[in-house]
Short mmCIF file of C-alpha atoms in Angstrom, two decimals:
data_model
loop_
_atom_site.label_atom_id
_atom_site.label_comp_id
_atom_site.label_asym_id
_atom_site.label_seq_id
_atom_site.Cartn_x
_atom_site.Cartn_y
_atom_site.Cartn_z
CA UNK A 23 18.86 34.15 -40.87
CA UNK A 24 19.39 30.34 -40.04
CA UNK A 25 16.50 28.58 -39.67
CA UNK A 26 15.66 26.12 -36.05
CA UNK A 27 13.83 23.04 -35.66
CA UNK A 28 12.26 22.79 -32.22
CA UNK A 29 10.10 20.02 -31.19
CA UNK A 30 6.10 20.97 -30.96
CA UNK A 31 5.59 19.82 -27.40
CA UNK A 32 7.38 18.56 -23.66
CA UNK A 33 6.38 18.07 -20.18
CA UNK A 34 8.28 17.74 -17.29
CA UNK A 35 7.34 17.36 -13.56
CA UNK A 36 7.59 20.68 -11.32
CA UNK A 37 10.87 20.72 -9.37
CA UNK A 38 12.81 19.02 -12.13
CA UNK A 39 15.11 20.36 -14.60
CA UNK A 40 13.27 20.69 -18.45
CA UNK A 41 15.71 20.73 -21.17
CA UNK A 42 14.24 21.93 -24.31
CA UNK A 43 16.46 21.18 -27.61
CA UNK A 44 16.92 23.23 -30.69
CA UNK A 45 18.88 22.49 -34.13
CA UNK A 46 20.21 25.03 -36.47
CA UNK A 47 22.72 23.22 -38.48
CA UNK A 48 22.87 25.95 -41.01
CA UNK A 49 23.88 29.27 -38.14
CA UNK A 50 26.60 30.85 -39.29
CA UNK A 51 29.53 32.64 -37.90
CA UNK A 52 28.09 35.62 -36.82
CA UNK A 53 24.65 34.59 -35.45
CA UNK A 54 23.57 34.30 -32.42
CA UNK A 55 21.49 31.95 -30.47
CA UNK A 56 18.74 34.11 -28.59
CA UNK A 57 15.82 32.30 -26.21
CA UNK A 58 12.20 33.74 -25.93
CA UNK A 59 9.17 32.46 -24.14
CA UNK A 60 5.13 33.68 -24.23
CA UNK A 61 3.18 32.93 -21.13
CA UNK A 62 -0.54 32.05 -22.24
CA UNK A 63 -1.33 35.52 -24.55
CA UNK A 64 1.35 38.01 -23.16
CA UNK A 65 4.12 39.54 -24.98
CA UNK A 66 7.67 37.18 -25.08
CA UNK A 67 9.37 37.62 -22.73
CA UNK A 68 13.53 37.35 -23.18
CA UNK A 69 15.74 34.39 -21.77
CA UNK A 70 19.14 34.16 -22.47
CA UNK A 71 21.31 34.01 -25.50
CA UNK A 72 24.72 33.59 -26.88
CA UNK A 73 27.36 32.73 -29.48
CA UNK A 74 29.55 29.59 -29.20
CA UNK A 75 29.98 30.17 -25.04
CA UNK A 76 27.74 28.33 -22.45
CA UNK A 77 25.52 31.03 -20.62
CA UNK A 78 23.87 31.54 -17.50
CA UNK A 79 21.32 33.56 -15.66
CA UNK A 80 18.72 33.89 -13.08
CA UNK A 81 16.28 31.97 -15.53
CA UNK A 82 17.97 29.62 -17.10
CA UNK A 83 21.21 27.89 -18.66
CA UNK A 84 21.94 27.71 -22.31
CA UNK A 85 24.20 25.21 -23.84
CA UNK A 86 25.44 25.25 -27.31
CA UNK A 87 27.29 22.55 -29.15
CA UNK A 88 30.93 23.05 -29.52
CA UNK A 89 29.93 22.75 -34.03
CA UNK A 90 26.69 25.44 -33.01
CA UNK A 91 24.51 23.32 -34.92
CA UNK A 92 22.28 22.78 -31.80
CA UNK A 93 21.41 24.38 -28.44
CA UNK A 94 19.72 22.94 -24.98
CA UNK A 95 17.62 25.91 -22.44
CA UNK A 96 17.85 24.61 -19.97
CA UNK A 97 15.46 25.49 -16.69
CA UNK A 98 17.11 24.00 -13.19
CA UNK A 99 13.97 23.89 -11.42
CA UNK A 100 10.87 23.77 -13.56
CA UNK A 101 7.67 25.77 -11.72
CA UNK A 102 3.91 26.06 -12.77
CA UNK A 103 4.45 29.35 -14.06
CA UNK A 104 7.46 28.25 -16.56
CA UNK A 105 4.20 26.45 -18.49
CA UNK A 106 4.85 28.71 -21.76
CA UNK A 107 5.85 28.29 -25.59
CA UNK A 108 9.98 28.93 -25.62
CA UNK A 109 11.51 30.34 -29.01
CA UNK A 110 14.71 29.31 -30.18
CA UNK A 111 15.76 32.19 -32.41
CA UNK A 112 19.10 32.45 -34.87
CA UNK A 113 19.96 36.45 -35.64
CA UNK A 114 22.78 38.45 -36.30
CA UNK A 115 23.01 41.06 -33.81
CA UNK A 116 23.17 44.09 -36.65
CA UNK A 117 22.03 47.13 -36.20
CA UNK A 118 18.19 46.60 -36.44
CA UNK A 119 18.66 43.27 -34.67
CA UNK A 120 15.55 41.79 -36.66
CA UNK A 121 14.46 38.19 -34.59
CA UNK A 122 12.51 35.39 -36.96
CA UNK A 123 10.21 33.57 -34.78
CA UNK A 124 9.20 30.07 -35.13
CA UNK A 125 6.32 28.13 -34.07
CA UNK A 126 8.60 27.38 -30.86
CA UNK A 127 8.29 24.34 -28.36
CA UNK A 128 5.03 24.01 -25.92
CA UNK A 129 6.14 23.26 -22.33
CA UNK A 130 3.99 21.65 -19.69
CA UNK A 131 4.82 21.50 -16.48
CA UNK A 132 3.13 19.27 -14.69
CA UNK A 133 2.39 19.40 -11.05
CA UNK B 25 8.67 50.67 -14.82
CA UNK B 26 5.93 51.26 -18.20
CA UNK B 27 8.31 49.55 -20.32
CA UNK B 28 6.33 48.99 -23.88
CA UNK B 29 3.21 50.33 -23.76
CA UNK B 30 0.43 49.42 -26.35
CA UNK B 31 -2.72 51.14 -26.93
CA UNK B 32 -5.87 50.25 -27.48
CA UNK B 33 -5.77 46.30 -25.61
CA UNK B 34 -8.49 45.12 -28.13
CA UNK B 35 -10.45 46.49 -31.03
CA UNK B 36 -13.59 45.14 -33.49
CA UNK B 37 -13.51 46.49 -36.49
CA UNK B 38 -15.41 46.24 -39.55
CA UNK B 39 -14.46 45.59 -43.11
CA UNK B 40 -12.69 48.68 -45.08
CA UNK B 41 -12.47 50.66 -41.79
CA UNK B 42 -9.17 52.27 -41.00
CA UNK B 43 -7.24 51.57 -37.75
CA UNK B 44 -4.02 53.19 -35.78
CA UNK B 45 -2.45 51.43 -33.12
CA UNK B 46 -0.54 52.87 -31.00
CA UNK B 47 3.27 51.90 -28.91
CA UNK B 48 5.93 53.85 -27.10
CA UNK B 49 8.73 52.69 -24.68
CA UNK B 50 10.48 54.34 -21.81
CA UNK B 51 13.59 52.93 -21.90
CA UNK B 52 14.86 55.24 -24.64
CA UNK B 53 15.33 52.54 -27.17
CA UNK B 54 16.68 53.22 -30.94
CA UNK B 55 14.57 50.07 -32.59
CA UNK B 56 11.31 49.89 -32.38
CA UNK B 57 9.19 46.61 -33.58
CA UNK B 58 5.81 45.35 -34.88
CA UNK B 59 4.63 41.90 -35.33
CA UNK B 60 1.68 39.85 -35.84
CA UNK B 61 0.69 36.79 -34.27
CA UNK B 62 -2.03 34.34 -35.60
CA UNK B 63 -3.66 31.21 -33.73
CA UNK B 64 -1.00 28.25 -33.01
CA UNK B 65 1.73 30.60 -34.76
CA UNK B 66 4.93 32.61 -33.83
CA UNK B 67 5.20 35.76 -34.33
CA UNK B 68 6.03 37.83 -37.54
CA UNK B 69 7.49 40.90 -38.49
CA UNK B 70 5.85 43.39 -40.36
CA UNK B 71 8.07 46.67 -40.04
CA UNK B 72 10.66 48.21 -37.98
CA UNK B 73 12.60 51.03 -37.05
CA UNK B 74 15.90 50.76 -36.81
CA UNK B 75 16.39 54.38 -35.28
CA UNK B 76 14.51 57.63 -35.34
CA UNK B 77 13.30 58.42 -38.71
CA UNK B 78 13.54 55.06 -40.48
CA UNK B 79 11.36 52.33 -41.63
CA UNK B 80 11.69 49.08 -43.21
CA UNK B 81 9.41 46.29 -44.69
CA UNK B 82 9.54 43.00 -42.48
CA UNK B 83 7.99 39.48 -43.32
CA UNK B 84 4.93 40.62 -44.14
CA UNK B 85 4.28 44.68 -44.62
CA UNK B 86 1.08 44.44 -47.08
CA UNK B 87 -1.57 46.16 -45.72
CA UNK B 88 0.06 48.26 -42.89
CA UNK B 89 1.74 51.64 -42.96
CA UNK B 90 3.93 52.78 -39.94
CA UNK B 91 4.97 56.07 -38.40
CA UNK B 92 8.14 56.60 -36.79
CA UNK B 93 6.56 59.84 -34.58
CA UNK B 94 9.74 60.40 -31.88
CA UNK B 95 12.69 57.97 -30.76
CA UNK B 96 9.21 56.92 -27.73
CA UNK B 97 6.39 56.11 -30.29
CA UNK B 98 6.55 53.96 -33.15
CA UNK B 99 2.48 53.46 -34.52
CA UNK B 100 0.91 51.01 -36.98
CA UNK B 101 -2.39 51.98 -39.46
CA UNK B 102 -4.10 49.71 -41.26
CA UNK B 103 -5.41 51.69 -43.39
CA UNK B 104 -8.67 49.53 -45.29
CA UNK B 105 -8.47 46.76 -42.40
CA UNK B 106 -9.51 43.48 -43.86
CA UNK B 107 -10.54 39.53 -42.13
CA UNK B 108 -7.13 38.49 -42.68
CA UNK B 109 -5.60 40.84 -40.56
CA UNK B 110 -7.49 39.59 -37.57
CA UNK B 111 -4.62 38.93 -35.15
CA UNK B 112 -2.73 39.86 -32.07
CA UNK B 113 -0.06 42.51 -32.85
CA UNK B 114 2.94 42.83 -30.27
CA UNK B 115 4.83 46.23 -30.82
CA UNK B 116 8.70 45.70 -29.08
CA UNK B 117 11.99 47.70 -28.90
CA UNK B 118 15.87 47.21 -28.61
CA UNK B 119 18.67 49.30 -28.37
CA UNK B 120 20.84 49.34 -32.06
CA UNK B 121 24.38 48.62 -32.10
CA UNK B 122 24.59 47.25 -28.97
CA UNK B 123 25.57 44.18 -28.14
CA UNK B 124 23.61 41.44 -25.78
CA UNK B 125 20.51 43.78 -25.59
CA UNK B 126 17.43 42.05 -25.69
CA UNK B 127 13.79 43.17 -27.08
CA UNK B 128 11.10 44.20 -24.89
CA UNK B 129 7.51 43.00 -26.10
CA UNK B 130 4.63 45.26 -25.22
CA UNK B 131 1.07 42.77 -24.37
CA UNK B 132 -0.54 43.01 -27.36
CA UNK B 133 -3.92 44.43 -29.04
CA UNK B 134 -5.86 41.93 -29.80
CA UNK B 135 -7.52 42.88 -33.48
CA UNK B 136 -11.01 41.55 -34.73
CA UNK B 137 -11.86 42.21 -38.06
CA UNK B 138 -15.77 41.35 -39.03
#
């Protein structure tokens, strides 16, 4: 699995949009890009993922690079409660669908 | 909705003593998960279940045995627990096969070893 390189920490004021980076300049053909976050000590909790397509959901926005060797969550509207370490994760979706975790990004949202 | 359901929620143990802990999921999930998670780390795989019936090593399998009991319950034993495996362990679970299907974390049993 390709490896990602997240920074360790970002802020951003409630109400704005955080955009939290990720490179994986090594992802190959068949991997995809997945997005997982931990609140304080609970379990992750999925975000969004996808292949070479821009994706969107009720949490978030996900853009990839048209060469896939980087990828941007982005969260429209920051809260309190998006505080939280986010995972960028590189997989192939086989059958056991095996996700490598990082030490992931820290995000702060301030008030 | 249970979802992924871990059992105990913490534990103390001591030294050489011998430990079970126990998952299962609702959602009728092939793949079933378990991963450690130190301080100021992300979390790592130590086996999985691809369907009923299998196992296979993750990241880092020393020390832990896992039973596949049903396609709901997927357990971990330590079986002489030692310091270093003082940790959080997160059990999860995924459909196989199928495309854009996300994993499901349980919230953890926290695991002191003295």
């Amino acid at each position: 699995d390709a490896k990602t390189t997240q920074p360790t920490s970002m802020d951003c004021a409630e109400g704005r949009a955080a955009n939290l980076p990720c490179n994986h300049s090594t992802i190959s053909g068949n991997e995809y890009v997945y997005w997982y976050r931990q609140i304080h000590s609970q379990g992750p909790q999925y975000i969004i993922h996808g292949l070479k397509n821009n994706e969107t959901n009720e949490m978030a926005s996900l853009i990839i690079t048209e060469d896939r060797k980087s990828s941007t969550l982005i969260l429209p509207h920051a809260t309190l409660r998006d505080t939280a370490v986010y995972y960028c994760i590189v997989s192939v979706m086989d059958s056991s669908y095996k996700l490598i975790f990082g030490s992931g990004t820290r995000l702060l949202v301030r008030p | 909705n249970a979802g992924v359901t871990q059992t105990p929620k913490f534990q103390v143990l001591k030294t050489g003593q011998s430990m079970t802990l126990q998952c299962a999921q609702d959602m009728n999930h092939n793949s079933m998960y378990w991963y450690r998670q130190d301080p100021g780390m992300g979390l790592r795989l130590i086996y999985y279940s691809a369907s009923e019936g299998t196992t296979d090593k993750g990241e880092v399998p020393n020390g832990y045995n896992v039973s596949r009991l049903n396609k709901r319950e997927f357990s971990l034993r330590l079986e002489s627990a030692a310091p270093s495996q003082t940790s959080v362990y997160f059990c999860a679970s995924s459909e196989r096969g199928v495309r854009n299907q996300p994993q499901h974390f349980g919230d953890g049993t926290r695991l002191s070893i003295l």
